[in-house]
Amino acid sequence: MKILIADNAGFCFGVKRAVKMAYDQVNNGDDFKTYAYGELIHNPQVVKDLENKGIKTIEHIDELDENSKILIRTHGIPEKIYEELKKKKVEIIDMTCPFVKRVQKIVNGYYKKGYSIVIIGDRNHPEVVGVNGWCNNSAYVIQSIDDVNSLPFLDKACVVAQTTITQKMWEDILALLRLKAKELISYNTICDATNKRQSSAEKISKEVDMMIVIGGKNSSNTQKLKKICEKNCDKTIQIENADEIDLIILKDVETVGITAGASTPDYLIQEVVDKITSGRKGE
């Protein structure tokens, strides 16, 4: 069997940076309690390992103890929560992805200039929730063409993208938004790594009999990879780890493609490859 691994599969820059910073906290040897505000990344294996090493995930800042440390997740947090954390006797370690931080600054700047803010993305995704918090939760969050049609006509607006949406979603919705505002300033804030990961996954999904997408079930970018692959390869599955692969489904598969979401570490990808390879040898 031939195995093709997509370019840019696995950890992106922002996630790799955050994971390193988190493990640095584990290994620095101090006695401060360390908390993570929400899951640091959308990967249950990494989150569980960090919790086993002492980094507790919390969802509300009132769960914090004084003189502790709080790690800000890669997706970022709303401005109000950030300001509330500053008032507490805690050390803030900001792991917000630099690309997400840029979106926050754009939104905050144009909001203060009196622009309506439009975010193209999933309104329930923590990144979008966080970005919306930098314009006093006033943004119009657009997920579909229907959402655009329901928008009021805006005098002046600034539109940004959730960093993990598809380029097609951005282009399709932006074209319609231009008819909904007298003045529209747009910033394509899709992460470059997202574009490259999606493009490489699309490419190999056209060349294989089966496609395996590795990533957390709650990972937005992993779900988008799966949808992209499904358009070209009917036999596409999403898994979180090698244990979820039933080797029976690989019967009669000559070529299998593998891609992985931005929060998937290299060792999980390798474990999938090893299981497929060893399974074939055992036939």
PDB file of N, CA and C in Angstrom, residues 10-91:
ATOM      1  N   GLY A  10      -0.587  18.694  10.454  1.00  0.00           N
ATOM      2  CA  GLY A  10      -0.196  18.765  11.856  1.00  0.00           C
ATOM      3  C   GLY A  10       0.026  20.171  12.374  1.00  0.00           C
ATOM      4  N   PHE A  11       0.741  20.257  13.487  1.00  0.00           N
ATOM      5  CA  PHE A  11       0.921  21.516  14.218  1.00  0.00           C
ATOM      6  C   PHE A  11       1.222  22.704  13.310  1.00  0.00           C
ATOM      7  N   CYS A  12       0.467  23.781  13.516  1.00  0.00           N
ATOM      8  CA  CYS A  12       0.793  25.047  12.859  1.00  0.00           C
ATOM      9  C   CYS A  12       1.709  25.830  13.790  1.00  0.00           C
ATOM     10  N   PHE A  13       2.181  26.977  13.316  1.00  0.00           N
ATOM     11  CA  PHE A  13       3.113  27.790  14.100  1.00  0.00           C
ATOM     12  C   PHE A  13       2.534  28.184  15.452  1.00  0.00           C
ATOM     13  N   GLY A  14       1.280  28.675  15.451  1.00  0.00           N
ATOM     14  CA  GLY A  14       0.669  29.159  16.685  1.00  0.00           C
ATOM     15  C   GLY A  14       0.489  28.073  17.721  1.00  0.00           C
ATOM     16  N   VAL A  15       0.069  26.887  17.265  1.00  0.00           N
ATOM     17  CA  VAL A  15      -0.132  25.761  18.182  1.00  0.00           C
ATOM     18  C   VAL A  15       1.215  25.250  18.699  1.00  0.00           C
ATOM     19  N   LYS A  16       2.181  25.118  17.813  1.00  0.00           N
ATOM     20  CA  LYS A  16       3.507  24.641  18.215  1.00  0.00           C
ATOM     21  C   LYS A  16       4.102  25.574  19.274  1.00  0.00           C
ATOM     22  N   ARG A  17       3.930  26.865  19.061  1.00  0.00           N
ATOM     23  CA  ARG A  17       4.428  27.874  20.006  1.00  0.00           C
ATOM     24  C   ARG A  17       3.740  27.732  21.362  1.00  0.00           C
ATOM     25  N   ALA A  18       2.410  27.576  21.349  1.00  0.00           N
ATOM     26  CA  ALA A  18       1.648  27.477  22.595  1.00  0.00           C
ATOM     27  C   ALA A  18       1.994  26.210  23.375  1.00  0.00           C
ATOM     28  N   VAL A  19       2.115  25.098  22.658  1.00  0.00           N
ATOM     29  CA  VAL A  19       2.434  23.831  23.323  1.00  0.00           C
ATOM     30  C   VAL A  19       3.813  23.898  23.967  1.00  0.00           C
ATOM     31  N   LYS A  20       4.773  24.486  23.263  1.00  0.00           N
ATOM     32  CA  LYS A  20       6.116  24.635  23.838  1.00  0.00           C
ATOM     33  C   LYS A  20       6.065  25.489  25.105  1.00  0.00           C
ATOM     34  N   MET A  21       5.324  26.612  25.036  1.00  0.00           N
ATOM     35  CA  MET A  21       5.213  27.499  26.193  1.00  0.00           C
ATOM     36  C   MET A  21       4.557  26.778  27.370  1.00  0.00           C
ATOM     37  N   ALA A  22       3.555  25.940  27.088  1.00  0.00           N
ATOM     38  CA  ALA A  22       2.865  25.217  28.151  1.00  0.00           C
ATOM     39  C   ALA A  22       3.795  24.211  28.823  1.00  0.00           C
ATOM     40  N   TYR A  23       4.529  23.456  28.014  1.00  0.00           N
ATOM     41  CA  TYR A  23       5.437  22.472  28.603  1.00  0.00           C
ATOM     42  C   TYR A  23       6.614  23.144  29.303  1.00  0.00           C
ATOM     43  N   ASP A  24       6.986  24.333  28.852  1.00  0.00           N
ATOM     44  CA  ASP A  24       8.020  25.093  29.564  1.00  0.00           C
ATOM     45  C   ASP A  24       7.549  25.431  30.979  1.00  0.00           C
ATOM     46  N   GLN A  25       6.258  25.748  31.115  1.00  0.00           N
ATOM     47  CA  GLN A  25       5.704  26.038  32.434  1.00  0.00           C
ATOM     48  C   GLN A  25       5.724  24.793  33.318  1.00  0.00           C
ATOM     49  N   VAL A  26       5.442  23.658  32.725  1.00  0.00           N
ATOM     50  CA  VAL A  26       5.450  22.391  33.471  1.00  0.00           C
ATOM     51  C   VAL A  26       6.844  22.094  33.992  1.00  0.00           C
ATOM     52  N   ASN A  27       7.837  22.425  33.176  1.00  0.00           N
ATOM     53  CA  ASN A  27       9.213  22.014  33.487  1.00  0.00           C
ATOM     54  C   ASN A  27      10.033  23.069  34.215  1.00  0.00           C
ATOM     55  N   ASN A  28       9.437  24.232  34.547  1.00  0.00           N
ATOM     56  CA  ASN A  28      10.259  25.290  35.144  1.00  0.00           C
ATOM     57  C   ASN A  28      10.492  25.111  36.646  1.00  0.00           C
ATOM     58  N   GLY A  29       9.760  24.189  37.274  1.00  0.00           N
ATOM     59  CA  GLY A  29      10.068  23.816  38.650  1.00  0.00           C
ATOM     60  C   GLY A  29       9.545  24.729  39.739  1.00  0.00           C
ATOM     61  N   ASP A  30       8.735  25.764  39.404  1.00  0.00           N
ATOM     62  CA  ASP A  30       8.218  26.620  40.478  1.00  0.00           C
ATOM     63  C   ASP A  30       6.992  25.968  41.133  1.00  0.00           C
ATOM     64  N   ASP A  31       6.527  26.581  42.222  1.00  0.00           N
ATOM     65  CA  ASP A  31       5.442  25.993  43.000  1.00  0.00           C
ATOM     66  C   ASP A  31       4.083  26.635  42.741  1.00  0.00           C
ATOM     67  N   PHE A  32       3.994  27.509  41.744  1.00  0.00           N
ATOM     68  CA  PHE A  32       2.731  28.183  41.462  1.00  0.00           C
ATOM     69  C   PHE A  32       1.758  27.229  40.775  1.00  0.00           C
ATOM     70  N   LYS A  33       0.487  27.319  41.169  1.00  0.00           N
ATOM     71  CA  LYS A  33      -0.540  26.570  40.451  1.00  0.00           C
ATOM     72  C   LYS A  33      -0.703  27.173  39.066  1.00  0.00           C
ATOM     73  N   THR A  34      -0.877  26.319  38.079  1.00  0.00           N
ATOM     74  CA  THR A  34      -1.006  26.797  36.701  1.00  0.00           C
ATOM     75  C   THR A  34      -2.324  26.328  36.120  1.00  0.00           C
ATOM     76  N   TYR A  35      -3.059  27.288  35.526  1.00  0.00           N
ATOM     77  CA  TYR A  35      -4.351  27.001  34.935  1.00  0.00           C
ATOM     78  C   TYR A  35      -4.342  27.389  33.452  1.00  0.00           C
ATOM     79  N   ALA A  36      -5.205  26.758  32.697  1.00  0.00           N
ATOM     80  CA  ALA A  36      -5.423  27.144  31.299  1.00  0.00           C
ATOM     81  C   ALA A  36      -6.860  27.636  31.171  1.00  0.00           C
ATOM     82  N   TYR A  37      -7.026  28.808  30.559  1.00  0.00           N
ATOM     83  CA  TYR A  37      -8.375  29.332  30.374  1.00  0.00           C
ATOM     84  C   TYR A  37      -8.964  28.705  29.113  1.00  0.00           C
ATOM     85  N   GLY A  38      -9.784  27.678  29.293  1.00  0.00           N
ATOM     86  CA  GLY A  38     -10.290  26.905  28.162  1.00  0.00           C
ATOM     87  C   GLY A  38      -9.204  25.964  27.663  1.00  0.00           C
ATOM     88  N   GLU A  39      -9.580  25.030  26.787  1.00  0.00           N
ATOM     89  CA  GLU A  39      -8.586  24.110  26.224  1.00  0.00           C
ATOM     90  C   GLU A  39      -7.554  24.903  25.437  1.00  0.00           C
ATOM     91  N   LEU A  40      -6.283  24.694  25.764  1.00  0.00           N
ATOM     92  CA  LEU A  40      -5.220  25.455  25.101  1.00  0.00           C
ATOM     93  C   LEU A  40      -5.254  25.265  23.593  1.00  0.00           C
ATOM     94  N   ILE A  41      -5.456  24.019  23.176  1.00  0.00           N
ATOM     95  CA  ILE A  41      -5.586  23.695  21.762  1.00  0.00           C
ATOM     96  C   ILE A  41      -6.685  22.647  21.624  1.00  0.00           C
ATOM     97  N   HIS A  42      -7.189  22.451  20.418  1.00  0.00           N
ATOM     98  CA  HIS A  42      -8.240  21.468  20.196  1.00  0.00           C
ATOM     99  C   HIS A  42      -7.654  20.091  19.924  1.00  0.00           C
ATOM    100  N   ASN A  43      -6.956  19.560  20.928  1.00  0.00           N
ATOM    101  CA  ASN A  43      -6.445  18.200  20.827  1.00  0.00           C
ATOM    102  C   ASN A  43      -6.535  17.548  22.200  1.00  0.00           C
ATOM    103  N   PRO A  44      -7.429  16.564  22.372  1.00  0.00           N
ATOM    104  CA  PRO A  44      -7.656  15.975  23.695  1.00  0.00           C
ATOM    105  C   PRO A  44      -6.449  15.266  24.285  1.00  0.00           C
ATOM    106  N   GLN A  45      -5.597  14.681  23.434  1.00  0.00           N
ATOM    107  CA  GLN A  45      -4.429  13.975  23.949  1.00  0.00           C
ATOM    108  C   GLN A  45      -3.437  14.945  24.596  1.00  0.00           C
ATOM    109  N   VAL A  46      -3.185  16.059  23.921  1.00  0.00           N
ATOM    110  CA  VAL A  46      -2.242  17.050  24.449  1.00  0.00           C
ATOM    111  C   VAL A  46      -2.815  17.702  25.707  1.00  0.00           C
ATOM    112  N   VAL A  47      -4.107  18.065  25.664  1.00  0.00           N
ATOM    113  CA  VAL A  47      -4.743  18.704  26.816  1.00  0.00           C
ATOM    114  C   VAL A  47      -4.697  17.783  28.036  1.00  0.00           C
ATOM    115  N   LYS A  48      -4.995  16.490  27.829  1.00  0.00           N
ATOM    116  CA  LYS A  48      -4.976  15.528  28.936  1.00  0.00           C
ATOM    117  C   LYS A  48      -3.569  15.363  29.505  1.00  0.00           C
ATOM    118  N   ASP A  49      -2.576  15.323  28.627  1.00  0.00           N
ATOM    119  CA  ASP A  49      -1.195  15.171  29.086  1.00  0.00           C
ATOM    120  C   ASP A  49      -0.774  16.369  29.935  1.00  0.00           C
ATOM    121  N   LEU A  50      -1.162  17.570  29.497  1.00  0.00           N
ATOM    122  CA  LEU A  50      -0.826  18.775  30.263  1.00  0.00           C
ATOM    123  C   LEU A  50      -1.544  18.778  31.610  1.00  0.00           C
ATOM    124  N   GLU A  51      -2.794  18.307  31.624  1.00  0.00           N
ATOM    125  CA  GLU A  51      -3.524  18.231  32.894  1.00  0.00           C
ATOM    126  C   GLU A  51      -2.874  17.231  33.837  1.00  0.00           C
ATOM    127  N   ASN A  52      -2.400  16.121  33.292  1.00  0.00           N
ATOM    128  CA  ASN A  52      -1.698  15.127  34.111  1.00  0.00           C
ATOM    129  C   ASN A  52      -0.401  15.683  34.688  1.00  0.00           C
ATOM    130  N   LYS A  53       0.134  16.698  34.017  1.00  0.00           N
ATOM    131  CA  LYS A  53       1.381  17.313  34.476  1.00  0.00           C
ATOM    132  C   LYS A  53       1.114  18.562  35.323  1.00  0.00           C
ATOM    133  N   GLY A  54      -0.176  18.823  35.613  1.00  0.00           N
ATOM    134  CA  GLY A  54      -0.477  19.894  36.566  1.00  0.00           C
ATOM    135  C   GLY A  54      -1.143  21.134  36.028  1.00  0.00           C
ATOM    136  N   ILE A  55      -1.416  21.201  34.727  1.00  0.00           N
ATOM    137  CA  ILE A  55      -2.082  22.386  34.173  1.00  0.00           C
ATOM    138  C   ILE A  55      -3.582  22.099  34.077  1.00  0.00           C
ATOM    139  N   LYS A  56      -4.336  22.715  34.962  1.00  0.00           N
ATOM    140  CA  LYS A  56      -5.772  22.474  35.040  1.00  0.00           C
ATOM    141  C   LYS A  56      -6.539  23.409  34.115  1.00  0.00           C
ATOM    142  N   THR A  57      -7.460  22.853  33.342  1.00  0.00           N
ATOM    143  CA  THR A  57      -8.289  23.657  32.447  1.00  0.00           C
ATOM    144  C   THR A  57      -9.499  24.188  33.211  1.00  0.00           C
ATOM    145  N   ILE A  58      -9.742  25.499  33.108  1.00  0.00           N
ATOM    146  CA  ILE A  58     -10.909  26.112  33.738  1.00  0.00           C
ATOM    147  C   ILE A  58     -11.700  26.874  32.684  1.00  0.00           C
ATOM    148  N   GLU A  59     -12.973  27.123  32.965  1.00  0.00           N
ATOM    149  CA  GLU A  59     -13.835  27.840  32.028  1.00  0.00           C
ATOM    150  C   GLU A  59     -14.257  29.209  32.561  1.00  0.00           C
ATOM    151  N   HIS A  60     -14.013  29.452  33.854  1.00  0.00           N
ATOM    152  CA  HIS A  60     -14.398  30.722  34.473  1.00  0.00           C
ATOM    153  C   HIS A  60     -13.250  31.232  35.331  1.00  0.00           C
ATOM    154  N   ILE A  61     -12.988  32.529  35.269  1.00  0.00           N
ATOM    155  CA  ILE A  61     -11.819  33.063  35.982  1.00  0.00           C
ATOM    156  C   ILE A  61     -12.013  33.078  37.492  1.00  0.00           C
ATOM    157  N   ASP A  62     -13.258  32.932  37.966  1.00  0.00           N
ATOM    158  CA  ASP A  62     -13.452  32.882  39.413  1.00  0.00           C
ATOM    159  C   ASP A  62     -12.980  31.548  40.001  1.00  0.00           C
ATOM    160  N   GLU A  63     -12.569  30.622  39.136  1.00  0.00           N
ATOM    161  CA  GLU A  63     -11.998  29.356  39.602  1.00  0.00           C
ATOM    162  C   GLU A  63     -10.508  29.495  39.920  1.00  0.00           C
ATOM    163  N   LEU A  64      -9.938  30.657  39.627  1.00  0.00           N
ATOM    164  CA  LEU A  64      -8.511  30.881  39.834  1.00  0.00           C
ATOM    165  C   LEU A  64      -8.179  31.106  41.297  1.00  0.00           C
ATOM    166  N   ASP A  65      -7.046  30.578  41.726  1.00  0.00           N
ATOM    167  CA  ASP A  65      -6.497  30.907  43.043  1.00  0.00           C
ATOM    168  C   ASP A  65      -5.566  32.102  42.898  1.00  0.00           C
ATOM    169  N   GLU A  66      -5.424  32.883  43.966  1.00  0.00           N
ATOM    170  CA  GLU A  66      -4.465  33.992  43.939  1.00  0.00           C
ATOM    171  C   GLU A  66      -3.047  33.433  43.852  1.00  0.00           C
ATOM    172  N   ASN A  67      -2.160  34.270  43.324  1.00  0.00           N
ATOM    173  CA  ASN A  67      -0.747  33.906  43.182  1.00  0.00           C
ATOM    174  C   ASN A  67      -0.555  32.638  42.348  1.00  0.00           C
ATOM    175  N   SER A  68      -1.402  32.514  41.311  1.00  0.00           N
ATOM    176  CA  SER A  68      -1.268  31.391  40.386  1.00  0.00           C
ATOM    177  C   SER A  68      -0.949  31.930  38.996  1.00  0.00           C
ATOM    178  N   LYS A  69      -0.827  31.015  38.056  1.00  0.00           N
ATOM    179  CA  LYS A  69      -0.573  31.400  36.664  1.00  0.00           C
ATOM    180  C   LYS A  69      -1.766  31.002  35.808  1.00  0.00           C
ATOM    181  N   ILE A  70      -2.065  31.836  34.805  1.00  0.00           N
ATOM    182  CA  ILE A  70      -3.146  31.511  33.880  1.00  0.00           C
ATOM    183  C   ILE A  70      -2.619  31.568  32.452  1.00  0.00           C
ATOM    184  N   LEU A  71      -2.818  30.482  31.713  1.00  0.00           N
ATOM    185  CA  LEU A  71      -2.381  30.412  30.322  1.00  0.00           C
ATOM    186  C   LEU A  71      -3.568  30.764  29.425  1.00  0.00           C
ATOM    187  N   ILE A  72      -3.377  31.743  28.554  1.00  0.00           N
ATOM    188  CA  ILE A  72      -4.420  32.129  27.605  1.00  0.00           C
ATOM    189  C   ILE A  72      -4.335  31.224  26.383  1.00  0.00           C
ATOM    190  N   ARG A  73      -5.435  30.598  26.028  1.00  0.00           N
ATOM    191  CA  ARG A  73      -5.480  29.635  24.927  1.00  0.00           C
ATOM    192  C   ARG A  73      -5.086  30.267  23.592  1.00  0.00           C
ATOM    193  N   THR A  74      -4.696  29.434  22.635  1.00  0.00           N
ATOM    194  CA  THR A  74      -4.268  29.914  21.322  1.00  0.00           C
ATOM    195  C   THR A  74      -5.364  30.707  20.618  1.00  0.00           C
ATOM    196  N   HIS A  75      -6.644  30.384  20.911  1.00  0.00           N
ATOM    197  CA  HIS A  75      -7.761  31.065  20.243  1.00  0.00           C
ATOM    198  C   HIS A  75      -7.976  32.486  20.758  1.00  0.00           C
ATOM    199  N   GLY A  76      -7.338  32.836  21.876  1.00  0.00           N
ATOM    200  CA  GLY A  76      -7.513  34.163  22.436  1.00  0.00           C
ATOM    201  C   GLY A  76      -8.773  34.268  23.292  1.00  0.00           C
ATOM    202  N   ILE A  77      -8.923  35.403  23.969  1.00  0.00           N
ATOM    203  CA  ILE A  77     -10.080  35.642  24.838  1.00  0.00           C
ATOM    204  C   ILE A  77     -10.603  37.053  24.613  1.00  0.00           C
ATOM    205  N   PRO A  78     -11.839  37.341  25.036  1.00  0.00           N
ATOM    206  CA  PRO A  78     -12.389  38.693  24.896  1.00  0.00           C
ATOM    207  C   PRO A  78     -11.624  39.713  25.740  1.00  0.00           C
ATOM    208  N   GLU A  79     -11.680  40.968  25.316  1.00  0.00           N
ATOM    209  CA  GLU A  79     -10.973  42.041  26.012  1.00  0.00           C
ATOM    210  C   GLU A  79     -11.427  42.156  27.468  1.00  0.00           C
ATOM    211  N   LYS A  80     -12.716  42.034  27.720  1.00  0.00           N
ATOM    212  CA  LYS A  80     -13.249  42.189  29.076  1.00  0.00           C
ATOM    213  C   LYS A  80     -12.630  41.173  30.029  1.00  0.00           C
ATOM    214  N   ILE A  81     -12.513  39.929  29.583  1.00  0.00           N
ATOM    215  CA  ILE A  81     -11.927  38.893  30.433  1.00  0.00           C
ATOM    216  C   ILE A  81     -10.444  39.164  30.651  1.00  0.00           C
ATOM    217  N   TYR A  82      -9.782  39.634  29.613  1.00  0.00           N
ATOM    218  CA  TYR A  82      -8.359  39.970  29.730  1.00  0.00           C
ATOM    219  C   TYR A  82      -8.156  41.049  30.789  1.00  0.00           C
ATOM    220  N   GLU A  83      -9.016  42.075  30.758  1.00  0.00           N
ATOM    221  CA  GLU A  83      -8.908  43.166  31.728  1.00  0.00           C
ATOM    222  C   GLU A  83      -9.218  42.672  33.138  1.00  0.00           C
ATOM    223  N   GLU A  84     -10.179  41.775  33.278  1.00  0.00           N
ATOM    224  CA  GLU A  84     -10.513  41.220  34.591  1.00  0.00           C
ATOM    225  C   GLU A  84      -9.354  40.399  35.150  1.00  0.00           C
ATOM    226  N   LEU A  85      -8.655  39.690  34.274  1.00  0.00           N
ATOM    227  CA  LEU A  85      -7.500  38.909  34.712  1.00  0.00           C
ATOM    228  C   LEU A  85      -6.384  39.818  35.224  1.00  0.00           C
ATOM    229  N   LYS A  86      -6.224  40.979  34.595  1.00  0.00           N
ATOM    230  CA  LYS A  86      -5.181  41.921  35.013  1.00  0.00           C
ATOM    231  C   LYS A  86      -5.406  42.419  36.435  1.00  0.00           C
ATOM    232  N   LYS A  87      -6.660  42.463  36.866  1.00  0.00           N
ATOM    233  CA  LYS A  87      -6.992  42.954  38.207  1.00  0.00           C
ATOM    234  C   LYS A  87      -6.737  41.905  39.284  1.00  0.00           C
ATOM    235  N   LYS A  88      -6.594  40.661  38.888  1.00  0.00           N
ATOM    236  CA  LYS A  88      -6.360  39.587  39.844  1.00  0.00           C
ATOM    237  C   LYS A  88      -4.865  39.421  40.127  1.00  0.00           C
ATOM    238  N   LYS A  89      -4.569  38.801  41.248  1.00  0.00           N
ATOM    239  CA  LYS A  89      -3.174  38.572  41.607  1.00  0.00           C
ATOM    240  C   LYS A  89      -2.701  37.265  40.962  1.00  0.00           C
ATOM    241  N   VAL A  90      -2.654  37.299  39.632  1.00  0.00           N
ATOM    242  CA  VAL A  90      -2.199  36.127  38.889  1.00  0.00           C
ATOM    243  C   VAL A  90      -1.215  36.561  37.805  1.00  0.00           C
ATOM    244  N   GLU A  91      -0.377  35.633  37.397  1.00  0.00           N
ATOM    245  CA  GLU A  91       0.546  35.891  36.288  1.00  0.00           C
ATOM    246  C   GLU A  91      -0.111  35.423  34.994  1.00  0.00           C
TER     247      GLU A  91
END
